[in-house]
CSV table of C-alpha atoms and ligand atoms in Angstrom, one decimal:
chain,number,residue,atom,x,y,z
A,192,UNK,CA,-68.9,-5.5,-2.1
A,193,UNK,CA,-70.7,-4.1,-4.8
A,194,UNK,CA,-67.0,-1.7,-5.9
A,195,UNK,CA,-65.4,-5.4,-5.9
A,196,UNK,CA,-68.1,-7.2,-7.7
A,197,UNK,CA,-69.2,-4.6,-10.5
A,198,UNK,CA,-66.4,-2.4,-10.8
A,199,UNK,CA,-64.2,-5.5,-12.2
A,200,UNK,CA,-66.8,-5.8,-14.9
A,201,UNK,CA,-66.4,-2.5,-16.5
A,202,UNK,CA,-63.7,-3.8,-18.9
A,203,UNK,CA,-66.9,-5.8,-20.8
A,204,UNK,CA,-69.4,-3.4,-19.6
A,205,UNK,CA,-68.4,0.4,-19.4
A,206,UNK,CA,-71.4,0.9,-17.6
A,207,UNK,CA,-69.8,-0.5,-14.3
A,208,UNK,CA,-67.2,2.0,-14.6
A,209,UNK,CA,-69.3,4.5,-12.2
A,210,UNK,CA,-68.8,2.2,-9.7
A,211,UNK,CA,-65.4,3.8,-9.3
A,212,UNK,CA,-66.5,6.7,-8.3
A,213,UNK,CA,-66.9,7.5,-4.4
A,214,UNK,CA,-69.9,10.2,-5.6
A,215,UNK,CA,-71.8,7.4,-7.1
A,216,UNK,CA,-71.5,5.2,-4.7
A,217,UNK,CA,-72.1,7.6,-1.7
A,218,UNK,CA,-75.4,8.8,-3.1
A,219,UNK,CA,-76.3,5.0,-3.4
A,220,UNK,CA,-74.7,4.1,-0.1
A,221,UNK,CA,-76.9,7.2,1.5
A,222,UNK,CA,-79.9,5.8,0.0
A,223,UNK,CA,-79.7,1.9,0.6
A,224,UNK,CA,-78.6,2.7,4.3
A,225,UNK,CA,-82.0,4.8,4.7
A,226,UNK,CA,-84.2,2.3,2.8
A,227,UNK,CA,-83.0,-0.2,5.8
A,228,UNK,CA,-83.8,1.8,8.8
A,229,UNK,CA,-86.9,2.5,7.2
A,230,UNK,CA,-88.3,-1.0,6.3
A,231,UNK,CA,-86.2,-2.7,9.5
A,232,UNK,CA,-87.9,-0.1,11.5
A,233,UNK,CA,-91.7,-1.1,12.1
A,234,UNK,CA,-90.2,-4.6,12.8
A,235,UNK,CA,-87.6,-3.6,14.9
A,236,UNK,CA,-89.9,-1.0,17.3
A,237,UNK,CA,-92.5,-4.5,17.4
A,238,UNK,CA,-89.9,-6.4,18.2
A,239,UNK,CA,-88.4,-4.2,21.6
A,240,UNK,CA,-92.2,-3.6,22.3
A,241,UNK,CA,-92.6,-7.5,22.4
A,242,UNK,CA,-89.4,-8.1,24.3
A,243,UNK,CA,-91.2,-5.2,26.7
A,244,UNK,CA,-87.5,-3.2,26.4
A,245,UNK,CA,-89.2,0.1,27.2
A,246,UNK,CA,-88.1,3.3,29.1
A,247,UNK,CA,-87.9,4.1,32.3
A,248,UNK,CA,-88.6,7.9,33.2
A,249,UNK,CA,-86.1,9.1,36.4
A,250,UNK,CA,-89.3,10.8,38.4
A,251,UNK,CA,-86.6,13.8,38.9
A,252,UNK,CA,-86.9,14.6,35.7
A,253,UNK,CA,-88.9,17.4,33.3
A,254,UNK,CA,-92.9,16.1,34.1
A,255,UNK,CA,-93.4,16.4,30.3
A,256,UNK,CA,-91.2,13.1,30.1
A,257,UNK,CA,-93.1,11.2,32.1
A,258,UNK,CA,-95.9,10.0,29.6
A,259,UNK,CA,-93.0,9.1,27.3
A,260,UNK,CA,-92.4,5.6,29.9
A,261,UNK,CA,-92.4,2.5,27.9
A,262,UNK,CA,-91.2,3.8,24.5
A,263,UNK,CA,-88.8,1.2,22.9
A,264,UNK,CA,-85.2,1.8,23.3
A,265,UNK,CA,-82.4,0.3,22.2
A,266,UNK,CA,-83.8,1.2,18.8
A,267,UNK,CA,-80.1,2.0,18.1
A,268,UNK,CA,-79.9,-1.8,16.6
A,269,UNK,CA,-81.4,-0.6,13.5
A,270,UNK,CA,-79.0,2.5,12.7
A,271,UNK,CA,-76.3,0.3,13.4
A,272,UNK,CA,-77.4,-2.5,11.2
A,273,UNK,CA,-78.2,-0.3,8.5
A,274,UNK,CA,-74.4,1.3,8.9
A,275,UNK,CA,-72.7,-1.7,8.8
A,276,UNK,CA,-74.5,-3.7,6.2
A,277,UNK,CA,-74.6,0.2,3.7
A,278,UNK,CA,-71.1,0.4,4.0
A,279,UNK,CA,-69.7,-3.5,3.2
A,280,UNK,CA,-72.0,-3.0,0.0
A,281,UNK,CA,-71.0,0.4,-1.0
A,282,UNK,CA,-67.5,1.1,0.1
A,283,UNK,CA,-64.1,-0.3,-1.2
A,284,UNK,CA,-63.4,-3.0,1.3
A,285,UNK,CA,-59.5,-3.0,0.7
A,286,UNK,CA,-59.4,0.2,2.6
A,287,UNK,CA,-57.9,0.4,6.0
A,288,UNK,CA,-59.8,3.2,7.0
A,289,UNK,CA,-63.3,1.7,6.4
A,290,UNK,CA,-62.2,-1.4,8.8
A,291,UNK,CA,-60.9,0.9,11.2
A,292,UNK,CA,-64.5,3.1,11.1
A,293,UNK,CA,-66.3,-0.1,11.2
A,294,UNK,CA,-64.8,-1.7,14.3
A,295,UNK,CA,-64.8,1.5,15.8
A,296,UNK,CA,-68.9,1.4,14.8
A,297,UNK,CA,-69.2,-2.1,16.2
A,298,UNK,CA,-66.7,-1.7,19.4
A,299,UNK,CA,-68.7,0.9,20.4
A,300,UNK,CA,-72.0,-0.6,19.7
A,301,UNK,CA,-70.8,-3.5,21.8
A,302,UNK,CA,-70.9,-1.6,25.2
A,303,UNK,CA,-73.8,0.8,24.1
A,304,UNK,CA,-75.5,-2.5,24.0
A,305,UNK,CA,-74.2,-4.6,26.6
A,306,UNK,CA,-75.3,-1.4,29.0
A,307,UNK,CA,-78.7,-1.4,27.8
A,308,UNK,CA,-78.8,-5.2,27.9
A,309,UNK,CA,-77.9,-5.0,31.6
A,310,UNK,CA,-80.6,-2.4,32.3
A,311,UNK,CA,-83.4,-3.3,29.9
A,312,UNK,CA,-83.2,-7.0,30.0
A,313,UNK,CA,-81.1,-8.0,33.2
A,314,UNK,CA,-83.2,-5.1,35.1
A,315,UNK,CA,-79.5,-3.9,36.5
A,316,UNK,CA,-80.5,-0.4,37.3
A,317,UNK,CA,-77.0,0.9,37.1
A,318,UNK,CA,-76.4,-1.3,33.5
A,319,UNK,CA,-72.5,-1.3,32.7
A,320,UNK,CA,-72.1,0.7,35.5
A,321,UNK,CA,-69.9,4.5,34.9
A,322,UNK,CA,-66.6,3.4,35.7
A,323,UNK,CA,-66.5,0.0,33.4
A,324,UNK,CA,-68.3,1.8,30.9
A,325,UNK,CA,-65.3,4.6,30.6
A,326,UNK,CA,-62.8,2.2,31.2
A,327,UNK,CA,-63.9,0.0,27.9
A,328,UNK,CA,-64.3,3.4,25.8
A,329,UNK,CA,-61.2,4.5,26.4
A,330,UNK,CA,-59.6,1.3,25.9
A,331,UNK,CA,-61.5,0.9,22.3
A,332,UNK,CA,-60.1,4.4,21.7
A,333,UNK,CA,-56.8,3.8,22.2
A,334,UNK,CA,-57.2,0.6,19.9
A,335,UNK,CA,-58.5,3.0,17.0
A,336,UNK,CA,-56.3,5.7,18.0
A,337,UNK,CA,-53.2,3.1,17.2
A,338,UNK,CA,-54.8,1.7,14.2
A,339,UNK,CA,-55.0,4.9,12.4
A,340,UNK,CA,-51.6,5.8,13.8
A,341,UNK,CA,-49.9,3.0,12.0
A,342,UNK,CA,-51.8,3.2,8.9
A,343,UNK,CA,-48.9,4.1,6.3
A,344,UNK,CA,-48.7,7.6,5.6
A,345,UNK,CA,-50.9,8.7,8.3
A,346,UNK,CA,-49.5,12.1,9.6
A,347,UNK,CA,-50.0,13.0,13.5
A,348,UNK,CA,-49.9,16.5,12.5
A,349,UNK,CA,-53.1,18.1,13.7
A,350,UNK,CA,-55.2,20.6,11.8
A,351,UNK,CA,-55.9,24.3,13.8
A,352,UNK,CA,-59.0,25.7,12.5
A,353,UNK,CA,-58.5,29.1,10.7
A,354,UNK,CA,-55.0,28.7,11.2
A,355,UNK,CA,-53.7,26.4,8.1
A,356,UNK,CA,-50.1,27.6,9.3
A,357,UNK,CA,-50.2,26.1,12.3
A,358,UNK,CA,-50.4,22.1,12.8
A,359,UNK,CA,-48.3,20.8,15.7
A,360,UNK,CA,-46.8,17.1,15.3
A,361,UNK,CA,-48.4,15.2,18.2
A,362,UNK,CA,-46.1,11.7,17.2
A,363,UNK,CA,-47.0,8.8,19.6
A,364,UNK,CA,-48.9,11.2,21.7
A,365,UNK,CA,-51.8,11.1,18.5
A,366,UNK,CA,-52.8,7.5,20.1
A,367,UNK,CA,-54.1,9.4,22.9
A,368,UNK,CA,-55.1,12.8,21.2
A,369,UNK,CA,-57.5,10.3,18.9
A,370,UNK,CA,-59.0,8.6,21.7
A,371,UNK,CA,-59.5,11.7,23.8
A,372,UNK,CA,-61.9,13.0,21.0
A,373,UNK,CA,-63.2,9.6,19.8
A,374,UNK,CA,-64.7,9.3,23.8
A,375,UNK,CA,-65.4,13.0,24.1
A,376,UNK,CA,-67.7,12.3,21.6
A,377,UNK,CA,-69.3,9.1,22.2
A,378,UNK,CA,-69.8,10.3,25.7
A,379,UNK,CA,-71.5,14.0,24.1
A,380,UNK,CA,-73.5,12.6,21.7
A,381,UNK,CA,-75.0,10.2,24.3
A,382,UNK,CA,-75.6,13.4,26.7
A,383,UNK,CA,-77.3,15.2,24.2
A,384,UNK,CA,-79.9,12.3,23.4
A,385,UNK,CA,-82.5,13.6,25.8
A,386,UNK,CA,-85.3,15.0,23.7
A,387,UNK,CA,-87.0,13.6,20.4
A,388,UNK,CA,-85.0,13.7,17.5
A,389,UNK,CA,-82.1,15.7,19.4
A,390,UNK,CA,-79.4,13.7,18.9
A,391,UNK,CA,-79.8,12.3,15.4
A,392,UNK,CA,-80.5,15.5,13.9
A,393,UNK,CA,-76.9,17.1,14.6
A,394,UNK,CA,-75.2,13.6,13.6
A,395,UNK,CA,-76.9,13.8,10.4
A,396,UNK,CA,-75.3,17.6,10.2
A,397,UNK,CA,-72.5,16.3,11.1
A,398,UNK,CA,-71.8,13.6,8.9
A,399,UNK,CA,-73.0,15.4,5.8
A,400,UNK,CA,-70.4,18.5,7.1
A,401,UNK,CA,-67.9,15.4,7.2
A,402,UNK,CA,-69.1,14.1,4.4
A,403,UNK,CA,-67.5,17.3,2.2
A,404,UNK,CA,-64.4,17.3,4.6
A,405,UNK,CA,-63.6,13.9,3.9
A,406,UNK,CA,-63.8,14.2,-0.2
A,407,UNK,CA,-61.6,17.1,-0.7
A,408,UNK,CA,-59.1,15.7,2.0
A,409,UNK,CA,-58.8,12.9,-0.3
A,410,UNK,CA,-58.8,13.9,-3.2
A,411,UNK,CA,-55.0,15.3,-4.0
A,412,UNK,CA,-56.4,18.7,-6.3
A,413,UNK,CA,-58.7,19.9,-4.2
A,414,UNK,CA,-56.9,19.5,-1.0
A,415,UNK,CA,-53.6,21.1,-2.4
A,416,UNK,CA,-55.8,24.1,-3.5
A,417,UNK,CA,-57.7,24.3,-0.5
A,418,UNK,CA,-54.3,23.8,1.1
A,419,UNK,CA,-55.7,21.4,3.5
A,420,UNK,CA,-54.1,17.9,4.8
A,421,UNK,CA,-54.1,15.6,2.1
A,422,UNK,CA,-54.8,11.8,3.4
A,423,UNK,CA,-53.8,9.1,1.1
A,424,UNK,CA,-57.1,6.8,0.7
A,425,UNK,CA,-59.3,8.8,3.1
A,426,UNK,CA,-61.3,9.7,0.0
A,427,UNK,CA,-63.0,6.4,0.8
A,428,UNK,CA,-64.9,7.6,4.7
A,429,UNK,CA,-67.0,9.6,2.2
A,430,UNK,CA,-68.8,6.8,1.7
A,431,UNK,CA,-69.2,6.3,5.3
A,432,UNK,CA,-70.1,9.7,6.3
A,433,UNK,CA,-73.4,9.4,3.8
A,434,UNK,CA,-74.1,6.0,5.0
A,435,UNK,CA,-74.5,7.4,8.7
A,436,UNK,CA,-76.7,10.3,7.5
A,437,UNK,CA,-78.7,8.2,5.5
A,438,UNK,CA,-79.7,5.6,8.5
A,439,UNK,CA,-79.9,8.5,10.8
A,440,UNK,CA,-82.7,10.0,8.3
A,441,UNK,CA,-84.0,6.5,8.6
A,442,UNK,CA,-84.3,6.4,12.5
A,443,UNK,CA,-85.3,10.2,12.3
A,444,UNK,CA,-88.1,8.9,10.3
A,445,UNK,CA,-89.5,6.8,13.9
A,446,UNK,CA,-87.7,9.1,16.7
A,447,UNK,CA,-89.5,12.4,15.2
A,448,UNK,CA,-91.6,13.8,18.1
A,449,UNK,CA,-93.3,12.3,19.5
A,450,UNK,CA,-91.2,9.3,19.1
A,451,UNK,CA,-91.9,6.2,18.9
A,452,UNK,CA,-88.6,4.3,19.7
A,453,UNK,CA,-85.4,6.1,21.3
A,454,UNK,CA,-81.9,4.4,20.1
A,455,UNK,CA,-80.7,3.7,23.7
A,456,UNK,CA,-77.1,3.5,24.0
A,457,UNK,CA,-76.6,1.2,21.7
A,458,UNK,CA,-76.8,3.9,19.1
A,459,UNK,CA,-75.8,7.0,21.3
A,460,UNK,CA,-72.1,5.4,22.2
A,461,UNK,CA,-71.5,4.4,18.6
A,462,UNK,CA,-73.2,6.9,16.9
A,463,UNK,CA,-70.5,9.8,18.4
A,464,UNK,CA,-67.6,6.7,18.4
A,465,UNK,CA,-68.0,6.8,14.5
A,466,UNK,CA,-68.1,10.7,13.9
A,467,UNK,CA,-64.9,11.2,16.5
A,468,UNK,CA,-63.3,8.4,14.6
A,469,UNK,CA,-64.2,10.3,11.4
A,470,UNK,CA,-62.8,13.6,12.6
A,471,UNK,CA,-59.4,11.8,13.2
A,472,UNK,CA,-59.2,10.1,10.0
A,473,UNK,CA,-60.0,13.0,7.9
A,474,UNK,CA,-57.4,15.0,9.9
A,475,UNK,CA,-60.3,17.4,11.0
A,476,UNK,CA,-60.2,16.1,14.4
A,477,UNK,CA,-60.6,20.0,16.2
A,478,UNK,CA,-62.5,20.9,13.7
A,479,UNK,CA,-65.1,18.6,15.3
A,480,UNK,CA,-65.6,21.0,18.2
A,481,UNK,CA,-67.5,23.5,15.5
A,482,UNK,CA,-69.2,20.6,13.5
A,483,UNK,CA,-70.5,18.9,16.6
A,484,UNK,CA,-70.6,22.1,18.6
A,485,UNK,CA,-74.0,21.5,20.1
A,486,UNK,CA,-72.8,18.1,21.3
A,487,UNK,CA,-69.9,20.2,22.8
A,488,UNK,CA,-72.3,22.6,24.2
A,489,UNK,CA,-74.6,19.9,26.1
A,490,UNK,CA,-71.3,18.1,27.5
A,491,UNK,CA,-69.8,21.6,29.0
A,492,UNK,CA,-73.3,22.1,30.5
A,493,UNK,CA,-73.4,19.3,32.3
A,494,UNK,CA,-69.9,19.6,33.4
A,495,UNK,CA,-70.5,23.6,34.7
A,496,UNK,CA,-73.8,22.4,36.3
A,497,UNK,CA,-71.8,19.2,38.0
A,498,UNK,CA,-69.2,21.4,38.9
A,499,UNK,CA,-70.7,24.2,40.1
A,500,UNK,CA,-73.5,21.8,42.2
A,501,UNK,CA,-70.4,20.5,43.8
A,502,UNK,CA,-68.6,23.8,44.9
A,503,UNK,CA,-71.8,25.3,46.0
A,504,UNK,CA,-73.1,22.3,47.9
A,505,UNK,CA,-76.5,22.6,46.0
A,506,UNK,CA,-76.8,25.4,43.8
A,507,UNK,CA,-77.6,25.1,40.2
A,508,UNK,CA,-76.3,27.2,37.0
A,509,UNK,CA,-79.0,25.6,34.8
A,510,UNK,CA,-82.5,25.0,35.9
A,511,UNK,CA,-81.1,21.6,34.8
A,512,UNK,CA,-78.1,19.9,33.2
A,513,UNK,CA,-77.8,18.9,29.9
A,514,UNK,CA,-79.1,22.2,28.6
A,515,UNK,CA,-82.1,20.9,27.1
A,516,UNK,CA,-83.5,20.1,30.1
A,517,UNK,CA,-83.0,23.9,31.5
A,518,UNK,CA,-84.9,25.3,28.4
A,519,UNK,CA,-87.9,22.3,28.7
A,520,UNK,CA,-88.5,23.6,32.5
A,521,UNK,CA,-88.3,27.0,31.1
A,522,UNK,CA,-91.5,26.5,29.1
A,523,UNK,CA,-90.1,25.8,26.3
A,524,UNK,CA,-92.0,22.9,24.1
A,525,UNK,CA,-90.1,19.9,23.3
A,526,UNK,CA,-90.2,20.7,20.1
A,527,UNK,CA,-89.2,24.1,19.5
A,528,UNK,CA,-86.0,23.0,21.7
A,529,UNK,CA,-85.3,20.4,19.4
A,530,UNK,CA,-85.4,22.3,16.3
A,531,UNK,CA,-84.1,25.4,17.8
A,532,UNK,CA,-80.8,23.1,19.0
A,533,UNK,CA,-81.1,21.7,14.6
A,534,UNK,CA,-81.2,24.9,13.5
A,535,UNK,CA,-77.7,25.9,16.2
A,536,UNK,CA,-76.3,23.0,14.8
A,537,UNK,CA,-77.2,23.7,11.3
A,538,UNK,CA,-74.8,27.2,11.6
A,539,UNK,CA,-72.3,25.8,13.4
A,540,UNK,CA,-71.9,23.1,10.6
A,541,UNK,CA,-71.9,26.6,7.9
A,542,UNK,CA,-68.8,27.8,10.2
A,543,UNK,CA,-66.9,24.7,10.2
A,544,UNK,CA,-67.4,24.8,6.3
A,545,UNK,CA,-66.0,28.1,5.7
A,546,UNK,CA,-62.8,27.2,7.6
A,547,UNK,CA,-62.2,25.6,4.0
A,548,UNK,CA,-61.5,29.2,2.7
A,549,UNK,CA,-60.6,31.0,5.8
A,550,UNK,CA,-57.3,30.8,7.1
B,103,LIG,C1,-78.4,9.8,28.8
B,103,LIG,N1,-80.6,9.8,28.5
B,103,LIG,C2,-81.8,10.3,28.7
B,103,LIG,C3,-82.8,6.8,25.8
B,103,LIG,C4,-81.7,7.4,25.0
B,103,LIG,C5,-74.1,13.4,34.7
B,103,LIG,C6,-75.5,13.5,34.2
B,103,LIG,C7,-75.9,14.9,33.7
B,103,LIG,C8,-75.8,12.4,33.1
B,103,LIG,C9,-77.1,12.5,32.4
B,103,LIG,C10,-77.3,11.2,31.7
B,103,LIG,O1,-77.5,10.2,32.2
B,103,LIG,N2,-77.2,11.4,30.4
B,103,LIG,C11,-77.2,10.3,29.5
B,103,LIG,C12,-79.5,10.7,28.7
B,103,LIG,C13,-83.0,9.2,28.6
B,103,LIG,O2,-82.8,8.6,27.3
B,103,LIG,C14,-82.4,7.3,27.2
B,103,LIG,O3,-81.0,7.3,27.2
B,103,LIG,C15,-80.5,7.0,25.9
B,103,LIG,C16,-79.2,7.7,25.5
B,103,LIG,N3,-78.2,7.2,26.4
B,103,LIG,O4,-81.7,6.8,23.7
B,103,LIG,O5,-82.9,5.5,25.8
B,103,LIG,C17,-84.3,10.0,28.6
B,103,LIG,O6,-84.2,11.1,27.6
B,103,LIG,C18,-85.5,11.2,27.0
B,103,LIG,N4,-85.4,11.0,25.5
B,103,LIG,C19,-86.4,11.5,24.7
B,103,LIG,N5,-86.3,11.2,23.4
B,103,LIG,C20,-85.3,10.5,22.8
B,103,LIG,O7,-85.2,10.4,21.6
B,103,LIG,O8,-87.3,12.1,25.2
B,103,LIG,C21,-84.3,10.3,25.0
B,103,LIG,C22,-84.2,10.0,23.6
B,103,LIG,C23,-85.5,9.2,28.2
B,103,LIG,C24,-86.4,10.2,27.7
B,103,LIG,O9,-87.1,10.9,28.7
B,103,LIG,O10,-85.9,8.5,29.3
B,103,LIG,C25,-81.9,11.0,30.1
B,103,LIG,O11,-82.1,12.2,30.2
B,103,LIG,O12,-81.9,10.2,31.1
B,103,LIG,N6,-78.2,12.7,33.3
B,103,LIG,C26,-79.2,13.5,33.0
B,103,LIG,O13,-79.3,13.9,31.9
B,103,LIG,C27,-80.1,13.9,34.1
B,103,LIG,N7,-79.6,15.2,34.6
B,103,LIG,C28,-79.3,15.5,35.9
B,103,LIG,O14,-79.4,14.7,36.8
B,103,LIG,N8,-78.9,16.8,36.1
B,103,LIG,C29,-78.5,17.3,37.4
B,103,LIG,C30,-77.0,17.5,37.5
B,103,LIG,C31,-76.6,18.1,38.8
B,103,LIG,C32,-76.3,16.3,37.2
B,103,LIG,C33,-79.1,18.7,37.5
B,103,LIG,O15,-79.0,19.5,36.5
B,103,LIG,O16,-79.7,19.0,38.5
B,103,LIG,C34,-81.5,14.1,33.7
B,103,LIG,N9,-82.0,12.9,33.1
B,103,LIG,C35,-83.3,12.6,33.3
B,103,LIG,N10,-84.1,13.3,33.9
B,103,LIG,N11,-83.9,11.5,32.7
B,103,LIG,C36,-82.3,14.5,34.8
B,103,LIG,C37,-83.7,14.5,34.6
């Protein structure tokens, strides 16, 4: 709003002239979206505590969680609110790709909350329930994964990692490439939100790591010389990409240990929706297996441990599944897991970086 409003006044004022730029405006979007979460937050936390939309503990789980029964979820409603509103202030609203990162934001929001809804408020144990739930993701996916395919100029060439020769041409089958990783991730994200702090912390990483990804792919020089894909417009998810680390700083700033509001999946769901659909605009879409390798890493634990606890008829690979659970029972305090898992993610997010030079 503010690129529409100000930016047409630099022809009397020059000083509106930085409005053009996506730096300027990221660092302000970044900001604004934290200020948000921050001063919605003490309301928000009073207001889930009021509505008595606290946690239940599964009694199967670690013993150190139980104490944590009661603590506010849903909390999600004040990253989301802080996305949304950031980005229609800061980012150029004539750009497809910001409409197709929002709905994806608010689709995904949608069930996040309308499962927590059912649990929290309805008291429906089993909320959405897992095969609705899935069924509505995927659905939403493909939705986004068309959008972006029919965006003019929009290649369906995929980007190999350290292998800038290679980029096979997916065609139609992109629609379902795109939603593949946009649910992959929605669903990893909200697997790895099981300790304080956890999950937010690697979405920050990861939208910062995204945040660099996405300016060079738009910007024609840079991308040329770094010989990546070049995406007409894409320029723009920069914006976005601060906006989501600067309200996940925000909800850091209540969900550091111990916490005193979790974001439910009303912020889990969308929170990996947005970076999967980030990953596919950008043309970085395997990339995101490096970036958001420690939501990868949860997922295949739970998978192995399912798996495995199926062939066996009983036997476990982890002392339990996702991963941070195993090293909790280990002895492991909760918060030298979480910051151990920041500081995986923090490399991991180095890696994918240097894929810029390597080839
Ligand atoms: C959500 N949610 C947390 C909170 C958060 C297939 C199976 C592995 C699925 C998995 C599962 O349900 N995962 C999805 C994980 C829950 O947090 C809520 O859920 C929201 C995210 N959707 O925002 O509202 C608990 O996590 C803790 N928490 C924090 N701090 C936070 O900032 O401490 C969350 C956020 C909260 C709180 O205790 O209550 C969750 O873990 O339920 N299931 C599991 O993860 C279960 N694993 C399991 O059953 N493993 C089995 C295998 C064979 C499937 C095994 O290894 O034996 C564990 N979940 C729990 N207890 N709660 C088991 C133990």
């Amino acid at each position: 709003m503010f690129y529409h409003l100000l930016y047409s006044l630099h022809t009397e004022i020059s000083f509106f002239n930085v409005f053009r730029y996506i730096t300027f405006r990221t660092i302000y979007a970044t900001v604004t979206a934290f200020l948000i979460c921050f001063i919605l937050g003490p309301w928000v936390i009073r207001t889930l505590q009021k509505k008595q939309i606290g946690q239940y503990i599964r009694k199967e789980g670690p013993q150190s969680h139980f104490d944590k029964a009661g603590t506010p979820t849903m909390g999600g409603v004040m990253i989301i609110s802080s996305i949304m509103i950031s980005t229609l202030l800061w980012a150029d609203l004539s750009n497809r790709y910001i409409w197709i990162a929002l709905l994806s934001t608010f689709g995904f929001t949608l069930i996040g909350f309308t499962d927590d809804y059912l649990m929290q408020i309805k008291k429906r144990s089993k909320g959405l329930g897992a095969r609705s739930k899935i069924l509505l993701q995927i659905l939403l996916g493909l939705i986004i994964g068309w959008l972006t395919y029919t965006t003019p100029n929009f290649s369906t060439q995929i980007t190999i990692p350290f292998l800038k020769s290679v980029s096979p041409d997916l065609g139609f089958g992109y629609i379902f490439f795109a939603a593949f990783v946009i649910v992959g991730t929605s669903n990893a994200v909200n697997l790895t939100d099981g300790l304080d702090g956890l999950a937010i912390g690697p979405v920050i990483i990861s939208a910062v790591t995204y945040m660099l990804f996405a300016y060079v792919t738009g910007h024609v020089k840079l991308a040329e010389y770094l010989q990546i894909s070049y995406v007409p417009n894409g320029g723009e998810i920069t914006v976005i990409c601060g906006v989501i680390a600067g309200a996940g700083v925000g909800f850091l700033w209540f969900n550091a240990y111990p916490a005193q509001v979790f974001m439910g999946d009303t912020g889990s769901l969308p929170l990996g929706g947005i970076l999967g659909t980030i990953a596919v605009i950008t043309k970085q879409e395997i990339l995101l297996v490096i970036v958001g390798g420690l939501f990868v890493i949860e997922a295949m634990s739970v998978i192995l441990q399912v798996s495995y606890f199926k062939i066996t008829k009983g036997q476990r690979i982890f002392r339990m599944a996702p991963l941070h659970h195993h090293f909790e029972l280990k002895g492991w305090p909760e918060p030298k897991v979480i910051v151990r898992f920041w500081i995986v993610s923090i490399m991991l997010a180095l890696l994918a970086v240097s894929t810029l030079k390597i080839r």
